Coordinates of C-alpha atoms in Angstrom, one line a residue:
X1 CA 35.2 20.9 -1.2
X2 CA 33.2 18.7 1.1
X3 CA 29.7 18.6 2.1
X4 CA 30.1 21.6 4.2
X5 CA 31.6 24.6 2.5
X6 CA 33.2 27.7 3.8
X7 CA 31.7 30.6 1.8
X8 CA 32.6 34.3 2.0
X9 CA 30.2 36.9 0.7
X10 CA 31.5 40.2 -0.4
X11 CA 28.7 42.7 -0.1
X12 CA 25.8 41.1 1.9
X13 CA 23.0 43.4 0.3
X14 CA 19.8 42.1 -1.4
X15 CA 21.4 39.3 -3.3
X16 CA 24.4 38.6 -1.1
X17 CA 22.3 38.8 2.1
X18 CA 19.9 36.3 0.7
X19 CA 22.5 33.9 -0.4
X20 CA 24.5 34.2 2.9
X21 CA 21.5 33.6 4.8
X22 CA 20.2 30.6 2.8
X23 CA 23.7 28.9 2.8
X24 CA 24.1 29.5 6.6
X25 CA 20.8 27.9 7.3
X26 CA 21.6 24.9 5.2
X27 CA 24.8 24.3 7.5
X28 CA 27.6 26.0 5.6
X29 CA 30.0 28.3 7.3
X30 CA 29.5 31.9 5.9
X31 CA 31.7 34.9 6.3
X32 CA 30.1 38.2 5.2
X33 CA 32.6 40.8 4.1
X34 CA 31.6 44.5 4.6
X35 CA 32.3 47.8 6.4
X36 CA 32.7 47.5 10.1
X37 CA 29.3 49.1 11.0
X38 CA 27.5 46.5 8.9
X39 CA 29.9 43.6 10.0
X40 CA 29.0 44.4 13.6
X41 CA 25.3 44.3 13.0
X42 CA 25.6 41.1 11.2
X43 CA 27.9 39.5 13.9
X44 CA 25.4 40.4 16.7
X45 CA 21.9 40.2 14.9
X46 CA 22.5 37.6 12.0
X47 CA 20.6 38.1 8.6
X48 CA 16.8 38.3 8.9
X49 CA 15.2 37.0 5.7
X50 CA 11.4 37.7 4.6
X51 CA 10.6 35.3 1.5
X52 CA 7.5 33.6 0.4
X53 CA 9.3 30.7 -1.4
X54 CA 12.1 30.3 1.4
X55 CA 10.2 31.5 4.5
X56 CA 10.8 34.0 7.2
X57 CA 13.9 33.1 9.2
X58 CA 17.1 34.5 10.8
X59 CA 20.4 33.1 10.1
X60 CA 23.7 33.5 12.1
X61 CA 26.7 34.6 10.1
X62 CA 30.2 35.3 10.5
X63 CA 31.3 38.9 9.6
X64 CA 34.6 40.8 8.9
X65 CA 35.9 43.8 7.1
X66 CA 38.4 41.5 5.0
X67 CA 38.9 38.0 4.2
X68 CA 41.7 36.5 6.3
X69 CA 41.6 32.8 5.4
X70 CA 41.2 30.6 2.5
X71 CA 37.4 29.7 1.7
X72 CA 35.9 27.3 -0.9
X73 CA 34.1 30.2 -2.5
X74 CA 33.9 33.9 -2.3
X75 CA 30.5 35.2 -3.8
X76 CA 31.1 38.7 -5.1
X77 CA 27.7 40.5 -4.8
X78 CA 28.5 44.2 -5.0
X79 CA 27.5 46.5 -7.7
X80 CA 30.1 47.5 -10.5
X81 CA 30.1 51.0 -9.0
X82 CA 31.6 49.6 -5.8
X83 CA 33.7 46.7 -7.1
X84 CA 37.1 48.1 -7.1
X85 CA 36.8 49.4 -3.5
X86 CA 35.3 46.2 -2.4
X87 CA 37.9 43.8 -3.8
X88 CA 40.4 45.3 -1.3
X89 CA 38.5 43.2 1.1
X90 CA 39.5 40.0 -0.7
X91 CA 43.4 39.7 -0.9
X92 CA 44.4 37.3 -3.7
X93 CA 46.8 35.4 -1.1
X94 CA 43.9 34.9 1.3
X95 CA 41.4 33.6 -1.3
X96 CA 44.2 31.2 -2.4
X97 CA 42.6 28.2 -4.3
X98 CA 39.1 29.4 -3.5
X99 CA 36.5 30.0 -6.3
X100 CA 35.5 33.8 -6.9
X101 CA 32.1 33.9 -7.9
X102 CA 31.0 37.4 -9.3
X103 CA 27.3 38.0 -9.5
X104 CA 27.8 41.2 -11.6
X105 CA 26.1 42.8 -14.5
X106 CA 27.8 43.1 -17.7
X107 CA 30.4 41.0 -19.7
X108 CA 33.8 42.6 -19.2
X109 CA 34.3 41.8 -15.4
X110 CA 35.5 38.1 -15.6
X111 CA 38.7 39.2 -17.7
X112 CA 39.4 41.9 -15.2
X113 CA 39.1 39.5 -12.2
X114 CA 41.1 37.0 -13.8
X115 CA 44.0 39.3 -13.9
X116 CA 43.7 39.8 -10.3
X117 CA 43.0 36.3 -9.2
X118 CA 43.6 32.9 -10.3
X119 CA 42.1 32.7 -13.8
X120 CA 41.1 29.1 -13.3
X121 CA 39.1 29.8 -10.2
X122 CA 36.9 32.7 -11.5
X123 CA 33.5 31.3 -12.0
X124 CA 31.0 34.1 -13.3
X125 CA 27.5 33.6 -12.2
X126 CA 24.0 35.1 -13.2
X127 CA 21.1 35.3 -10.8
X128 CA 17.5 35.9 -11.5
X129 CA 15.9 37.2 -8.3
X130 CA 14.4 40.3 -6.9
X131 CA 15.8 40.8 -3.5
X132 CA 16.4 44.0 -1.4
X133 CA 18.3 44.9 1.6
X134 CA 15.9 47.0 3.6
X135 CA 18.4 47.8 6.3
X136 CA 21.6 46.1 7.3
X137 CA 20.9 42.5 8.1
X138 CA 17.2 42.6 6.8
X139 CA 16.6 41.1 3.5
X140 CA 13.3 41.1 1.5
X141 CA 12.8 38.5 -1.2
X142 CA 10.1 39.7 -3.5
X143 CA 10.2 37.3 -6.4
X144 CA 8.6 33.9 -6.4
X145 CA 11.9 32.4 -7.7
X146 CA 15.7 32.6 -7.2
X147 CA 17.5 31.0 -10.2
X148 CA 21.3 31.0 -10.7
X149 CA 23.4 30.0 -13.8
X150 CA 27.0 29.2 -12.9
X151 CA 29.8 29.0 -15.2
X152 CA 33.6 29.4 -15.8
X153 CA 35.5 28.5 -18.8
X154 CA 38.8 27.3 -17.2
X155 CA 37.2 26.2 -13.7
X156 CA 37.5 22.5 -13.0
X157 CA 33.9 21.1 -13.6
X158 CA 33.8 19.3 -10.2
X159 CA 34.4 22.7 -8.4
X160 CA 31.5 24.2 -10.2
X161 CA 29.2 21.0 -9.5
X162 CA 29.8 21.1 -5.8
X163 CA 29.0 24.9 -5.4
X164 CA 25.8 24.5 -7.7
X165 CA 24.7 21.4 -5.7
X166 CA 25.3 23.5 -2.3
X167 CA 23.3 26.5 -3.5
X168 CA 20.5 24.3 -5.0
X169 CA 20.1 22.5 -1.7
X170 CA 20.1 25.9 0.1
X171 CA 17.2 27.2 -2.0
X172 CA 18.1 28.8 -5.4
X173 CA 17.9 26.4 -8.3
X174 CA 21.4 26.4 -9.8
X175 CA 22.6 25.0 -13.2
X176 CA 26.1 24.9 -14.4
X177 CA 26.4 26.2 -18.0
X178 CA 29.3 25.1 -20.3
X179 CA 29.2 28.3 -22.4
X180 CA 30.4 31.2 -20.3
X181 CA 30.0 33.7 -23.3
X182 CA 26.5 32.7 -24.0
X183 CA 25.5 32.9 -20.4
X184 CA 26.8 36.2 -19.9
X185 CA 25.4 37.6 -23.1
X186 CA 22.1 36.1 -22.3
X187 CA 21.6 38.2 -19.2
X188 CA 23.1 41.2 -21.1
X189 CA 20.8 41.0 -24.0
X190 CA 17.8 41.0 -21.5
X191 CA 19.1 43.5 -19.0
X192 CA 20.7 46.4 -21.1
X193 CA 17.5 47.4 -23.2
X194 CA 15.5 47.1 -20.0
X195 CA 17.9 49.2 -17.7
X196 CA 18.7 51.9 -20.2
X197 CA 15.2 52.8 -21.5
X198 CA 13.5 52.7 -18.0
X199 CA 16.4 54.9 -16.6
X200 CA 16.3 57.0 -19.7
X201 CA 12.7 57.8 -19.6
X202 CA 12.0 57.4 -15.9
X203 CA 9.1 55.1 -16.5
X204 CA 8.2 51.5 -15.6
X205 CA 8.4 48.8 -18.2
X206 CA 4.7 48.8 -18.9
X207 CA 5.1 52.4 -20.2
X208 CA 8.3 51.9 -22.0
X209 CA 6.7 48.9 -24.2
X210 CA 3.7 50.8 -25.1
X211 CA 4.8 54.6 -25.1
X212 CA 8.3 53.9 -26.4
X213 CA 7.9 50.7 -28.3
X214 CA 9.9 51.5 -31.4
X215 CA 13.0 52.6 -29.2
X216 CA 12.7 49.4 -27.3
X217 CA 12.5 47.3 -30.4
X218 CA 15.4 49.0 -31.9
X219 CA 17.6 48.7 -28.8
X220 CA 16.5 45.1 -28.6
X221 CA 17.6 44.4 -32.0
X222 CA 20.9 46.1 -31.8
X223 CA 21.7 44.2 -28.5
X224 CA 20.9 41.0 -30.3
X225 CA 23.2 41.9 -33.0
X226 CA 26.1 42.8 -30.8
X227 CA 25.5 39.5 -28.7
X228 CA 25.6 37.5 -31.9
X229 CA 28.8 39.0 -33.0
X230 CA 30.3 38.2 -29.7
X231 CA 29.1 34.6 -29.7
X232 CA 26.0 35.0 -27.6
X233 CA 22.4 34.2 -28.1
X234 CA 20.5 36.8 -30.5
X235 CA 16.7 36.2 -30.4
X236 CA 15.1 39.7 -30.5
X237 CA 11.5 38.3 -30.7
X238 CA 12.0 36.2 -27.6
X239 CA 13.4 39.4 -25.7
X240 CA 10.5 41.3 -26.5
X241 CA 8.0 38.4 -25.6
X242 CA 9.6 38.4 -22.2
X243 CA 9.4 42.0 -21.5
X244 CA 5.6 41.9 -22.6
X245 CA 5.1 39.2 -20.0
X246 CA 6.5 41.1 -17.2
X247 CA 4.2 43.1 -14.7
X248 CA 3.8 46.7 -16.1
X249 CA 5.1 48.5 -13.1
X250 CA 8.4 46.7 -13.2
X251 CA 11.4 48.9 -12.6
X252 CA 15.2 48.1 -13.4
X253 CA 17.8 48.3 -10.6
X254 CA 19.5 51.0 -12.7
X255 CA 16.2 53.1 -12.5
X256 CA 16.0 52.5 -8.9
X257 CA 19.6 53.8 -8.5
X258 CA 18.8 56.7 -10.5
X259 CA 15.8 57.7 -8.4
X260 CA 17.8 57.3 -5.3
X261 CA 20.7 59.3 -6.5
X262 CA 23.3 56.5 -6.5
X263 CA 25.8 56.1 -9.0
X264 CA 24.6 54.1 -12.2
X265 CA 26.2 50.8 -13.6
X266 CA 26.1 52.8 -17.0
X267 CA 29.7 51.8 -18.1
X268 CA 29.4 48.3 -17.1
X269 CA 26.2 47.8 -19.2
X270 CA 25.7 50.6 -21.9
X271 CA 29.6 51.2 -22.2
X272 CA 30.3 47.7 -22.5
X273 CA 27.8 47.2 -25.0
X274 CA 29.0 50.0 -27.1
X275 CA 32.6 48.9 -26.9
X276 CA 31.6 45.4 -28.0
X277 CA 29.7 46.8 -30.8
X278 CA 32.7 48.9 -32.0
X279 CA 35.0 45.7 -31.6
X280 CA 32.8 44.0 -34.1
X281 CA 31.7 46.6 -36.3
X282 CA 28.1 46.5 -35.4
X283 CA 26.0 49.6 -35.9
X284 CA 24.2 50.7 -32.6
X285 CA 23.0 54.2 -33.0
X286 CA 20.0 54.0 -30.7
X287 CA 22.2 52.5 -28.0
X288 CA 24.8 55.2 -28.5
X289 CA 22.2 58.0 -28.3
X290 CA 20.5 56.6 -25.1
X291 CA 23.7 56.0 -23.4
X292 CA 25.2 59.4 -24.3
X293 CA 21.9 61.2 -22.9
X294 CA 22.3 59.2 -19.6
X295 CA 25.9 60.1 -19.4
X296 CA 25.1 63.6 -19.6
X297 CA 22.2 63.3 -16.9
X298 CA 23.9 61.0 -14.3
X299 CA 26.8 60.0 -12.2
X300 CA 28.1 56.6 -13.4
X301 CA 30.8 54.1 -12.9

């Protein structure tokens, strides 16, 4: 990979659209992969971003319904609920030697992607950002930050470093992490209790941490124990302190999906958590109850 990269973005929504626009503005070739209607809009109008830290700007991008040539990296920014269908847009022979960089919730997707693409080119990433696709090609970046952790156990370090440098120069502060398991479980440990409880009770985080404090504490402790058994971080007190520092009206993306009637990433988050608990013999009764209730109430994938 040289100074200018070719990057495909599968799913140019809130996260993918923001990264696509930032990378394009920084001088990289960007190909967004989506349905034909969205691709047509992006080809003619580009991606418009409204962002406090990165400014308001429009970036030109290429757009197609399928990857047709090798790229340095393909960022996978769809949700789990759309992953299988979306991957049809990225044939393994077309990606060739390119990195596949999934920005997905959960911990099980790297193994599934390594079974489909070159195992030594799958580089999972975690992003901390609030960014929303208002309409196709229009992105609102609401958080004052955008931070990425990039990892990949078998990926050559030079490939990770090159991509991280390009992302950082484009805007989002990007760090390469040596421990893939710890990186994914750090995100899972924070996300799961927050997503499951805000969705279960249809309440923002502020009311969860006051009215349902016992359930939040129990879920955090169960998740920490599961994470520890899997080789991840396990600081329940730190997780609770982070929740307490968030604005009280904060909602999870799963909760927003539930409110909009969209399928939930319940299996990728709650299901994966319970499967890991079962594998390692870690009791998780509160998690099992909350996930069970959500399964009865909502469509999930």
